[in-house]
Each structure stands twice: as C-alpha cells, then as structure tokens.
PDB file of C-alpha atoms in Angstrom:
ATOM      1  CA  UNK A   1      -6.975 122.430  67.075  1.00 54.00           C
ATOM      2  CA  UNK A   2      -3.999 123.389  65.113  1.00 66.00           C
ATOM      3  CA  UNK A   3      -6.062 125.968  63.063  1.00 71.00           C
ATOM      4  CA  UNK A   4      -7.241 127.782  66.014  1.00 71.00           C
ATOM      5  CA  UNK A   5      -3.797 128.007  67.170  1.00 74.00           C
ATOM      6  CA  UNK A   6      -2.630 129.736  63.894  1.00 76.00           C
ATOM      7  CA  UNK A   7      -5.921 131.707  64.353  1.00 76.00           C
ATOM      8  CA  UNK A   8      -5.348 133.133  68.114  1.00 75.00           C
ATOM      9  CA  UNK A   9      -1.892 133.842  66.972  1.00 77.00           C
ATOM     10  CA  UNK A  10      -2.962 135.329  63.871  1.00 80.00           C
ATOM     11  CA  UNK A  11      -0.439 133.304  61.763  1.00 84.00           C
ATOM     12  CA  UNK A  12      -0.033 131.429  58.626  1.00 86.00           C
ATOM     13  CA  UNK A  13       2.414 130.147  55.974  1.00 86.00           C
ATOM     14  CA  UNK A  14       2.356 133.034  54.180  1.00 88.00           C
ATOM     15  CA  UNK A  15       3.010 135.246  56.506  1.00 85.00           C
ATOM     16  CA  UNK A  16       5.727 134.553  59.001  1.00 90.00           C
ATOM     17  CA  UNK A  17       7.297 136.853  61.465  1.00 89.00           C
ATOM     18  CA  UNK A  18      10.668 136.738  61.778  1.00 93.00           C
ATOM     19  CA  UNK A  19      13.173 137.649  64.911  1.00 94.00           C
ATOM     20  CA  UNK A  20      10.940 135.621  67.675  1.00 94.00           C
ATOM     21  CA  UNK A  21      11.657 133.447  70.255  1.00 95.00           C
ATOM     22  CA  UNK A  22       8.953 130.916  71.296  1.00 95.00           C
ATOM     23  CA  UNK A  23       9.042 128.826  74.127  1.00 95.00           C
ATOM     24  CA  UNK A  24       6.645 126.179  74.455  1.00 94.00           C
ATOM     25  CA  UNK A  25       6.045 124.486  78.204  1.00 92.00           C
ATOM     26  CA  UNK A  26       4.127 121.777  79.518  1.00 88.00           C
ATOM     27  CA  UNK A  27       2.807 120.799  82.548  1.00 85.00           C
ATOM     28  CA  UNK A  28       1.206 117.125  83.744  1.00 79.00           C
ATOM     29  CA  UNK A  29       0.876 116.767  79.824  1.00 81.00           C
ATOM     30  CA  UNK A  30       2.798 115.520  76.653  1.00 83.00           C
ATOM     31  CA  UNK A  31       3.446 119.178  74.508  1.00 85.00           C
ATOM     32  CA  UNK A  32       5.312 117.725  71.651  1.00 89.00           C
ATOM     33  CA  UNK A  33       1.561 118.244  69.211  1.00 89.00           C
ATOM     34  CA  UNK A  34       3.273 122.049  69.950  1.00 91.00           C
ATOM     35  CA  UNK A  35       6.725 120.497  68.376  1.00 95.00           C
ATOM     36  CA  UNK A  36       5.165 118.941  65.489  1.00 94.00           C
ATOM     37  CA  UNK A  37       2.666 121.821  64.951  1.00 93.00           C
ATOM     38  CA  UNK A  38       5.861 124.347  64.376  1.00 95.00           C
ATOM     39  CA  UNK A  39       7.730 121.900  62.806  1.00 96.00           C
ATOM     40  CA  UNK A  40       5.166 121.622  59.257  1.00 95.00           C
ATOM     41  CA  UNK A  41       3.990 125.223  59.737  1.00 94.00           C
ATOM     42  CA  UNK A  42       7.558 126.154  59.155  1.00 96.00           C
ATOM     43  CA  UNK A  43       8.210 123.883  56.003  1.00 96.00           C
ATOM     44  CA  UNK A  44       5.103 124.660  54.627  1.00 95.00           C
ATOM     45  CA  UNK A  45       6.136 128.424  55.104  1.00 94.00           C
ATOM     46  CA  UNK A  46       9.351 127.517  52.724  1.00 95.00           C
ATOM     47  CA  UNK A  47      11.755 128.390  55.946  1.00 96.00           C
ATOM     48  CA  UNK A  48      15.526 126.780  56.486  1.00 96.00           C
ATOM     49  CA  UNK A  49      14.854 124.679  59.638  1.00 97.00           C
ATOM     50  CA  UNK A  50      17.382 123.091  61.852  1.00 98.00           C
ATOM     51  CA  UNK A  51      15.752 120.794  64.182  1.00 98.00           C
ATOM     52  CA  UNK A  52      17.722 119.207  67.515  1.00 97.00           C
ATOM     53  CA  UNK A  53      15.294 116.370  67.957  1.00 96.00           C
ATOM     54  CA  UNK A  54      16.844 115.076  71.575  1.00 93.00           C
ATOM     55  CA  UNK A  55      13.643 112.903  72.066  1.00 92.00           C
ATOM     56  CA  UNK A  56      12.112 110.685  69.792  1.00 93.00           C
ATOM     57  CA  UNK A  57      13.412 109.660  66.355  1.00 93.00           C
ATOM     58  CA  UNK A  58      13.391 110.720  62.695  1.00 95.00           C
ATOM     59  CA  UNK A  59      11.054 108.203  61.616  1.00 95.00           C
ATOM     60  CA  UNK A  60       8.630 108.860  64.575  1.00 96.00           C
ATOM     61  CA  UNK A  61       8.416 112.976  63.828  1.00 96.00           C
ATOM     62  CA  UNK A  62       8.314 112.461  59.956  1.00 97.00           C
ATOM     63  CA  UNK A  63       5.351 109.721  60.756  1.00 96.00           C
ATOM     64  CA  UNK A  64       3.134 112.665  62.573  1.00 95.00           C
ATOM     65  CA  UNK A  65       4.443 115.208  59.942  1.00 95.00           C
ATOM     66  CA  UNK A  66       3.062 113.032  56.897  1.00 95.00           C
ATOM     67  CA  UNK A  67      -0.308 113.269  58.819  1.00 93.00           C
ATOM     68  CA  UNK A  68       0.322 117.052  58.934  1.00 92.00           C
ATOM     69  CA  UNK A  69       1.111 117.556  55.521  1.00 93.00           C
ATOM     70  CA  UNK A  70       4.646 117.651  54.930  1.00 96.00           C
ATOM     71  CA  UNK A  71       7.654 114.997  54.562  1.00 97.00           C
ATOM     72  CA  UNK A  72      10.628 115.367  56.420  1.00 97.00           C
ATOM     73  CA  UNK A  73      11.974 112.794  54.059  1.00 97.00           C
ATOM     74  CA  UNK A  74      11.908 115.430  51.008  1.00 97.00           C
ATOM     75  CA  UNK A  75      12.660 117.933  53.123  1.00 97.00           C
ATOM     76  CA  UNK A  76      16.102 117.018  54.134  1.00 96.00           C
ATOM     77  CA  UNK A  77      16.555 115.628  50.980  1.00 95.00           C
ATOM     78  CA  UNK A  78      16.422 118.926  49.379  1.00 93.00           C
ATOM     79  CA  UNK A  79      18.390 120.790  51.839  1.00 93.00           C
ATOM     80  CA  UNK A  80      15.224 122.796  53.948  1.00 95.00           C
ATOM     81  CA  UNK A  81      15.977 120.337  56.790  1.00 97.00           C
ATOM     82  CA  UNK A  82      18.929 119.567  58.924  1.00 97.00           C
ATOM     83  CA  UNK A  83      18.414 116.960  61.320  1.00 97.00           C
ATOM     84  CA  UNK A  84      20.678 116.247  64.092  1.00 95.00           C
ATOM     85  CA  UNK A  85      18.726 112.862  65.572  1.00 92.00           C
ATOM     86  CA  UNK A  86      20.064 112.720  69.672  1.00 88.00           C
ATOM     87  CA  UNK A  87      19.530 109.306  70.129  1.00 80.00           C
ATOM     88  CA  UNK A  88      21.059 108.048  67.066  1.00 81.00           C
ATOM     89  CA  UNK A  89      24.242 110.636  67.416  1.00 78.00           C
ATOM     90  CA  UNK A  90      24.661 109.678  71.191  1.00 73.00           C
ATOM     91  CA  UNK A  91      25.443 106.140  70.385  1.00 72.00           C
ATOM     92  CA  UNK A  92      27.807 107.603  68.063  1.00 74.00           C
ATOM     93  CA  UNK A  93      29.327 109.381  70.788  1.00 74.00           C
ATOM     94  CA  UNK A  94      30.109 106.456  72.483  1.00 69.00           C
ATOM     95  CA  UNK A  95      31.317 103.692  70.493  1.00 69.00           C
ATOM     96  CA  UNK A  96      32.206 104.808  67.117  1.00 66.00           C
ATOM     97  CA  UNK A  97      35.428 107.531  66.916  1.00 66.00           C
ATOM     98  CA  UNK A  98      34.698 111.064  66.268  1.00 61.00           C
ATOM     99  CA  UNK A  99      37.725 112.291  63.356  1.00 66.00           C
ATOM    100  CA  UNK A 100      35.461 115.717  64.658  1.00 70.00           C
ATOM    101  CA  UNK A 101      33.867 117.706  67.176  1.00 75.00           C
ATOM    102  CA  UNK A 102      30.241 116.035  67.334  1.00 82.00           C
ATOM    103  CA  UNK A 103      27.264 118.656  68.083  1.00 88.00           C
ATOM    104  CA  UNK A 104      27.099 116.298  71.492  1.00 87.00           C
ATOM    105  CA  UNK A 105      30.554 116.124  72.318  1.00 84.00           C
ATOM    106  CA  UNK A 106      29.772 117.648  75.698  1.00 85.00           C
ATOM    107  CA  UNK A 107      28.006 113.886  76.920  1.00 82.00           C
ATOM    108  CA  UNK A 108      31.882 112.135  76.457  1.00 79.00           C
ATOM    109  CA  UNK A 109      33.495 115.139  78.652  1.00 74.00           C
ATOM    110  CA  UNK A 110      34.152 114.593  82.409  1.00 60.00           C
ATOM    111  CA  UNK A 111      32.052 117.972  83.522  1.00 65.00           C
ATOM    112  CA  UNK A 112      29.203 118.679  80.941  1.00 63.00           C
ATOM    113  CA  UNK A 113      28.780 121.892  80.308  1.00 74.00           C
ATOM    114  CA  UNK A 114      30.452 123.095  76.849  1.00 84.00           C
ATOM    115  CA  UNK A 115      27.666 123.335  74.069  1.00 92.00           C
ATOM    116  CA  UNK A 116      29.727 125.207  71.595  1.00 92.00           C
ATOM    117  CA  UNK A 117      30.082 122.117  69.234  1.00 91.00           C
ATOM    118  CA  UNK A 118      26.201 122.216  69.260  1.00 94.00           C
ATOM    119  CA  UNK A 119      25.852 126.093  68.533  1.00 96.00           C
ATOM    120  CA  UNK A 120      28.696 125.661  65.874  1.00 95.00           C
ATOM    121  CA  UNK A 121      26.682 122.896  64.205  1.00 95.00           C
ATOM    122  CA  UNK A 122      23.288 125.330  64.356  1.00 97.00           C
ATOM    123  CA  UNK A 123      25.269 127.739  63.235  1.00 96.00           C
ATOM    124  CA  UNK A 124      26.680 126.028  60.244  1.00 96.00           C
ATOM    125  CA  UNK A 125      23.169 124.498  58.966  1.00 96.00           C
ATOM    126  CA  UNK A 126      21.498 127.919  59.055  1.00 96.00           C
ATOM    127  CA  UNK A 127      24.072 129.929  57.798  1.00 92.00           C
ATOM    128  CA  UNK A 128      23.197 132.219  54.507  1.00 88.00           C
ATOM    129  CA  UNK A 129      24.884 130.915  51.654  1.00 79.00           C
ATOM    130  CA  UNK A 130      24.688 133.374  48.579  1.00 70.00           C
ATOM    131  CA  UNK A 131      25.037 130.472  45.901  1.00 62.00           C
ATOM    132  CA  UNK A 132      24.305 127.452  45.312  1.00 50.00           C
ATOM    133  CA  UNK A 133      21.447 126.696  47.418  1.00 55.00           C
ATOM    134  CA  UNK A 134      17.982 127.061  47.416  1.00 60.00           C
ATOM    135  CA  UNK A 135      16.157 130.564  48.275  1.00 78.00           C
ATOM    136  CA  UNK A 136      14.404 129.848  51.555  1.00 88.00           C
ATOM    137  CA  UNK A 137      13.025 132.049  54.036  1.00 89.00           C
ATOM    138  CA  UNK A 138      13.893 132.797  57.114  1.00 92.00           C
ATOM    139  CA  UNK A 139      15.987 130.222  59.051  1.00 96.00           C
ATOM    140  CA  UNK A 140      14.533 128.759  61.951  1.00 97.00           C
ATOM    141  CA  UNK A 141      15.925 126.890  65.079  1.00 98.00           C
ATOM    142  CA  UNK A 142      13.366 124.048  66.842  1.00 98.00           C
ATOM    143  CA  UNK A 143      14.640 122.164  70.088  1.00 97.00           C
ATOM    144  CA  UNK A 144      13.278 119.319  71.506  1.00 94.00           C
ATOM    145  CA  UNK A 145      13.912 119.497  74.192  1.00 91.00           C
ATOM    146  CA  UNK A 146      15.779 121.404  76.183  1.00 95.00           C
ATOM    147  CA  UNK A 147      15.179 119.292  79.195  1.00 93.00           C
ATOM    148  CA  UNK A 148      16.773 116.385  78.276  1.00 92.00           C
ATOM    149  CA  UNK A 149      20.246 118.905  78.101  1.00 93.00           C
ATOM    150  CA  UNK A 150      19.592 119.242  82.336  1.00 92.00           C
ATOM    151  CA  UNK A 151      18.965 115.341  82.689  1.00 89.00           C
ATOM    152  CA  UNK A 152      22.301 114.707  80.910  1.00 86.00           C
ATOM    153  CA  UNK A 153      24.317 117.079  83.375  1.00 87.00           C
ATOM    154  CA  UNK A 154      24.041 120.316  81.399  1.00 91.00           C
ATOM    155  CA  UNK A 155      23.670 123.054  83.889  1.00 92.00           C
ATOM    156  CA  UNK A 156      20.965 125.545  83.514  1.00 94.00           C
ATOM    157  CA  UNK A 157      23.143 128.435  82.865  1.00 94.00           C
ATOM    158  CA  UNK A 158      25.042 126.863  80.217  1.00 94.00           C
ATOM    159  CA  UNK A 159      22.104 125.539  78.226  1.00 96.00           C
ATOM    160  CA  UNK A 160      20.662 129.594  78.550  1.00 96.00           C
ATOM    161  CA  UNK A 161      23.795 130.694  77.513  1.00 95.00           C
ATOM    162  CA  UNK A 162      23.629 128.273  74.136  1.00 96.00           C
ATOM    163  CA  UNK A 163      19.899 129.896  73.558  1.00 97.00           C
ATOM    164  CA  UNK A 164      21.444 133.409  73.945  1.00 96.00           C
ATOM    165  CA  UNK A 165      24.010 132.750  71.560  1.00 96.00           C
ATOM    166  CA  UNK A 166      21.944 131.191  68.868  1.00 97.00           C
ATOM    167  CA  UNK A 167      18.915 133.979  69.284  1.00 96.00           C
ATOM    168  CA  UNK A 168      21.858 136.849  68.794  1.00 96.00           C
ATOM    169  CA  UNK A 169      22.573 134.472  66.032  1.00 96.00           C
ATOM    170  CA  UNK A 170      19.543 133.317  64.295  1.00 97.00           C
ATOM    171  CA  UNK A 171      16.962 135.880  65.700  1.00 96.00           C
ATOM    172  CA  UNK A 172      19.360 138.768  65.627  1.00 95.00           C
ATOM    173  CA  UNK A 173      21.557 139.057  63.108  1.00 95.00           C
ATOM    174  CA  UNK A 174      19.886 136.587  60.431  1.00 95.00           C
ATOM    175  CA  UNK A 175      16.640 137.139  61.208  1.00 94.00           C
ATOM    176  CA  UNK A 176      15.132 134.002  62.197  1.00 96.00           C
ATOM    177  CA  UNK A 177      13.018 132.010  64.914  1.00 97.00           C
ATOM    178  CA  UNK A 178      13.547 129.983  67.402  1.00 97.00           C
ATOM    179  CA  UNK A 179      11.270 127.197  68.945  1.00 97.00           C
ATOM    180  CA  UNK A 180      11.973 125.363  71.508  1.00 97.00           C
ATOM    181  CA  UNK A 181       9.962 123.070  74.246  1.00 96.00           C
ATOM    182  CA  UNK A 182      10.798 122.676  77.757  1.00 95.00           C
ATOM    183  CA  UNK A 183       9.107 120.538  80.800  1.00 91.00           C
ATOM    184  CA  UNK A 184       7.565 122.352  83.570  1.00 88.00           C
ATOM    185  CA  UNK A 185       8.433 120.548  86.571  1.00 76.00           C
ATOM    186  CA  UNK A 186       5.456 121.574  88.469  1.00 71.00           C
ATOM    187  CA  UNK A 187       5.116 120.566  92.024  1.00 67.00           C
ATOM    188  CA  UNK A 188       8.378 119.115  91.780  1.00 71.00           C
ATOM    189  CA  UNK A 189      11.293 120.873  93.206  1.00 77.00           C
ATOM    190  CA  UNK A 190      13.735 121.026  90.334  1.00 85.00           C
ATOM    191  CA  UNK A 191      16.071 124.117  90.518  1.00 91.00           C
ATOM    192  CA  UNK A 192      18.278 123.927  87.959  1.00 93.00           C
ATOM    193  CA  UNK A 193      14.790 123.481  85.383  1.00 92.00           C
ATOM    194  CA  UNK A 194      12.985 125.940  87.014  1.00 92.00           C
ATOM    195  CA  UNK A 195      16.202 128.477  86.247  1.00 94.00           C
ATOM    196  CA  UNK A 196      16.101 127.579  82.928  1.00 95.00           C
ATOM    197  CA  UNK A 197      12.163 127.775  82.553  1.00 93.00           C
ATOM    198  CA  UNK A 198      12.524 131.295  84.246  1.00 93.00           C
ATOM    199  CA  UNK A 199      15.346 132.485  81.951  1.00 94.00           C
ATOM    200  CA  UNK A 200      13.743 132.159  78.967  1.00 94.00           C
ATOM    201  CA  UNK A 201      10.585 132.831  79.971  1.00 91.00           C
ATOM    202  CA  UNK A 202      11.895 136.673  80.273  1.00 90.00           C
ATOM    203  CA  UNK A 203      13.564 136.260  76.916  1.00 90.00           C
ATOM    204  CA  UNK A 204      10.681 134.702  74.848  1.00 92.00           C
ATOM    205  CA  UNK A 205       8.674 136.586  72.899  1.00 92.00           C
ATOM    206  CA  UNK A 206       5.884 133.936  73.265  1.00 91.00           C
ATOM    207  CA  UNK A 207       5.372 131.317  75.451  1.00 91.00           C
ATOM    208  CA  UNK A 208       2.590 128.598  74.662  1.00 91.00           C
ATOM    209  CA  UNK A 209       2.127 126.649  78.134  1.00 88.00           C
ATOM    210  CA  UNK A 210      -0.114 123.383  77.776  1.00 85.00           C
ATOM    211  CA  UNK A 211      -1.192 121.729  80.768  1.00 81.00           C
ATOM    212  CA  UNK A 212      -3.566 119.315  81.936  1.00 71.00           C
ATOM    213  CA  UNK A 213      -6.818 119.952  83.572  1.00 67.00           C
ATOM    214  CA  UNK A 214      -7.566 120.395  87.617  1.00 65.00           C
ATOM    215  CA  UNK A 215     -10.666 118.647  87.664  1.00 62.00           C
ATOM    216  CA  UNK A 216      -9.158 115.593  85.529  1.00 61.00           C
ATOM    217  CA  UNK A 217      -9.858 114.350  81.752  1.00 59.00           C
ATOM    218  CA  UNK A 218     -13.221 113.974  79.996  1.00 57.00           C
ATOM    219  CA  UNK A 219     -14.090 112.699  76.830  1.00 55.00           C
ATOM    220  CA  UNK A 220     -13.880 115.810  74.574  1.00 54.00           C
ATOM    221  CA  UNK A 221     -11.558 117.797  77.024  1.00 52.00           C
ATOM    222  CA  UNK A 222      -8.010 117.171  77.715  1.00 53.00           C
ATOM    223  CA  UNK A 223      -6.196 120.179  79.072  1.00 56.00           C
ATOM    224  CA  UNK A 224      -5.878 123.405  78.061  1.00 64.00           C
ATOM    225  CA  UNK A 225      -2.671 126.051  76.513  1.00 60.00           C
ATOM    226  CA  UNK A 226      -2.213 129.098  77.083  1.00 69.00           C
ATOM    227  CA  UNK A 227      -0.631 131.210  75.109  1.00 65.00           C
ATOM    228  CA  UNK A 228       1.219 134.562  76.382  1.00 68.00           C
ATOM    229  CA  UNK A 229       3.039 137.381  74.055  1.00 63.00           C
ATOM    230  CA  UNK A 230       5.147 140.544  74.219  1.00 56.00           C
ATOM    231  CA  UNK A 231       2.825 143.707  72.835  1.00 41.00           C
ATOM    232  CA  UNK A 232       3.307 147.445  73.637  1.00 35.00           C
ATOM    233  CA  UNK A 233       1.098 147.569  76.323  1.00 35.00           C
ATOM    234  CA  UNK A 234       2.911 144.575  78.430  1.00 41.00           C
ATOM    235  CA  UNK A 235       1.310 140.997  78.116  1.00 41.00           C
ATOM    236  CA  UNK A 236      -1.503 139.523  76.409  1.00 40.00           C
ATOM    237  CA  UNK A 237      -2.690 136.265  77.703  1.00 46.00           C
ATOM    238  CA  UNK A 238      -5.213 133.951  76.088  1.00 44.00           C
ATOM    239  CA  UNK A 239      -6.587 130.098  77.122  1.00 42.00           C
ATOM    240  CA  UNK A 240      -8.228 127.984  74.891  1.00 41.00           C
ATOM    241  CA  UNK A 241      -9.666 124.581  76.015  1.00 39.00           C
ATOM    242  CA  UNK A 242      -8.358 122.136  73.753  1.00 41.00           C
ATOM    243  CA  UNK A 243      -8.248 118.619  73.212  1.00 41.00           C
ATOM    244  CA  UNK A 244      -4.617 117.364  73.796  1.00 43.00           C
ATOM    245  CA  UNK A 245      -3.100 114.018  72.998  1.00 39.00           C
ATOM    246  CA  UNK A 246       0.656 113.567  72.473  1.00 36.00           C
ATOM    247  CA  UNK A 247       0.457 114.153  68.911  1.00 37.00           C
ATOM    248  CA  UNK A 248      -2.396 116.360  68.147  1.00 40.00           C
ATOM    249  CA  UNK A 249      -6.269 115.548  67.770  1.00 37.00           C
ATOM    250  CA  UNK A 250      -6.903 112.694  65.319  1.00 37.00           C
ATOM    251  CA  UNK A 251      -3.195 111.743  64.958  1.00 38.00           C
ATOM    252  CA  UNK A 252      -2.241 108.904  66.266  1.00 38.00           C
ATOM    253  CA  UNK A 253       1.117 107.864  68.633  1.00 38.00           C
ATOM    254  CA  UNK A 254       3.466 105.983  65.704  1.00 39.00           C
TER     255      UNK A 254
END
C-alpha cells in the first residue's frame, strides 16, 4: 500500500520536495501507518527529522520502522533523529525538577497555552549547523499528534499558532517539511478540533484523509484515503481503496 502512496503522489527517496506542509487526518480509523510511512520515507531520503511522538513510545515506532526498513535506533544515534518521547518527558514534567524549560513545560502551568518551549526545542534540533555535523537534507518536522495538544488543555489557536511559527521556520526560511496527523472528530461535536482541523487544512499543501468504510469492513477492504493537493488549477483529489490496519498491511501492532 505504501508504494502506491509514493506512486499517486509521485514521490520517492530520491527526490523530495521541500517547503510542504502535510496534514494527515483520520476518521473512524487508526492513521498512524500515515505516521510511520513518512517517518522511514524521510530517513531513507537522508533528511534531518525531528519527530514529537505525543502517542506511543520509542520502542513501539522504531518496532514498525525496522519492518519498514530503517532503525530509529541508528538514526538518533547518528544525529538524523531527534526524538522528544511525550509520555516519557511528561512524567518528567511532573516529578523530577526541570534546571530548564522542558519542550512540555506548558502541562505544569496553571492555563495551558504557551508552546514556545516546544517550538524553541524544534527549532534547536533542526537548526543548520555549518560544521561539525553531518550533511543531511532538508529538515523535516513530524507530529504525532496534534490532538493530544487539545486533550491536554491546549487551545486550538495556540497549537495553530505553534504550526505557523515552525512552517515560517522550517518550511520557509530553511526549507523543510512538515508532517503532522490530526483526529477528525467526525460526528462528534468538538469545536476547538474542528478549528484546528480547519486551520490547517487551508494552510496544508496536502492533506491525506483516511477513513473507514460506510458499508463496514471486509476481508481485503478496510477503508479508504484520500489524498488532496494544492496545483495551479485549484485542487486535485484522488481515493484509493486500501487496506488499513494501525500499522500498515502485513505489519503487525508491537
């Protein structure tokens, strides 16, 4: 499934485009195989990649990414990956004291709200540094997820202002990509995610939505994505009918 992704997109490791936001939404279905699909396709490219992995742990995304082809192990090791683990650091947080600002200070402060520790700490992994380092490509920014931010008492606004400043940032000025999933809440009334879904669905310069089928599952069949992109003309729109499973097709959940 992943190779007829990179095919409808027209993308590959060796050729990478560079100043793009994509936003990646799901729907009645798990779209982290979308997380873990960017996440090798952008080591295997040779890019700088900071990931804010608010959801699962390192061990469970460097598990899938093994059966993709790359090792987040190495990867960090060598400097391509910086790896701020949420669950880990929010323990942190709480019981063990912080000499300086943590990338989630905003979860010990009375009115959540100020995510400048976290786009200082994005800023500081991707940074260019002229010596000393190894040549990468272009640096790129994955988030999973920014939902979790609004479940922790992050308002909307301020979580689209922390995109804003790291695309001006990343995509802008060093440019980079950024990736990042967020929950469609569907029938559910949720304002403050539907504000954020809305925001940077105007910003995006391609949106991959997966959701689950009408009519229910079937054996080959899961759901389908759809993926939507900024061209001359307006928008393109494509579906594929895919096979979807929380990791990806013949990867199992670690």
């Amino acid at each position: 499934m992943f190779s007829e992704l990179s095919n409808l997109l027209n993308t590959s490791p060796d050729k990478v485009e560079q100043g793009k936001l994509t936003l990646l939404c799901d729907v009645k279905t798990d779209g982290s195989f979308l997380v873990h699909h960017f996440l090798s396709f952008y080591l295997k490219a040779h890019c700088k990649v900071c990931f804010v992995a608010l959801t699962q742990s390192f061990s469970h995304y460097n598990i899938v990414g093994q059966k993709l082809g790359v090792s987040l192990t190495i990867a960090r090791e060598r400097g391509q990956l910086v790896f701020l683990e949420g669950l880990k650091s929010a323990m942190d947080i709480f019981f063990r004291p912080q000499e300086e600002p943590h990338p989630l200070q905003f979860l010990r402060e009375a009115s959540a709200g100020n995510l400048q520790p976290l786009y200082e700490f994005v800023q500081d992994a991707l940074k260019p540094v002229a010596n000393g380092e190894a040549a990468w490509r272009c640096p790129v920014l994955l988030v999973d997820d920014l939902s979790v931010l609004l479940s922790l008492g992050v308002g909307a606004v301020a979580v689209l202002d922390f995109i804003h400043y790291c695309r001006a940032t990343v995509c802008w000025e060093w440019k980079g990509n950024i990736v990042a999933l967020v929950h469609d809440s569907g029938d559910t009334e949720d304002e403050e995610n539907d504000i954020l879904l809305n925001g940077l669905s105007h910003q995006s310069h391609l949106i991959l939505r997966a959701e689950g089928l009408a009519t229910g599952f079937c054996k080959d069949v899961h759901g389908q994505w759809t993926a939507s992109t900024t061209v001359t003309q307006g928008w393109w729109n494509g579906a594929v009918m895919v096979c979807l499973c929380s990791c990806g097709p013949g990867i199992e959940n670690p």
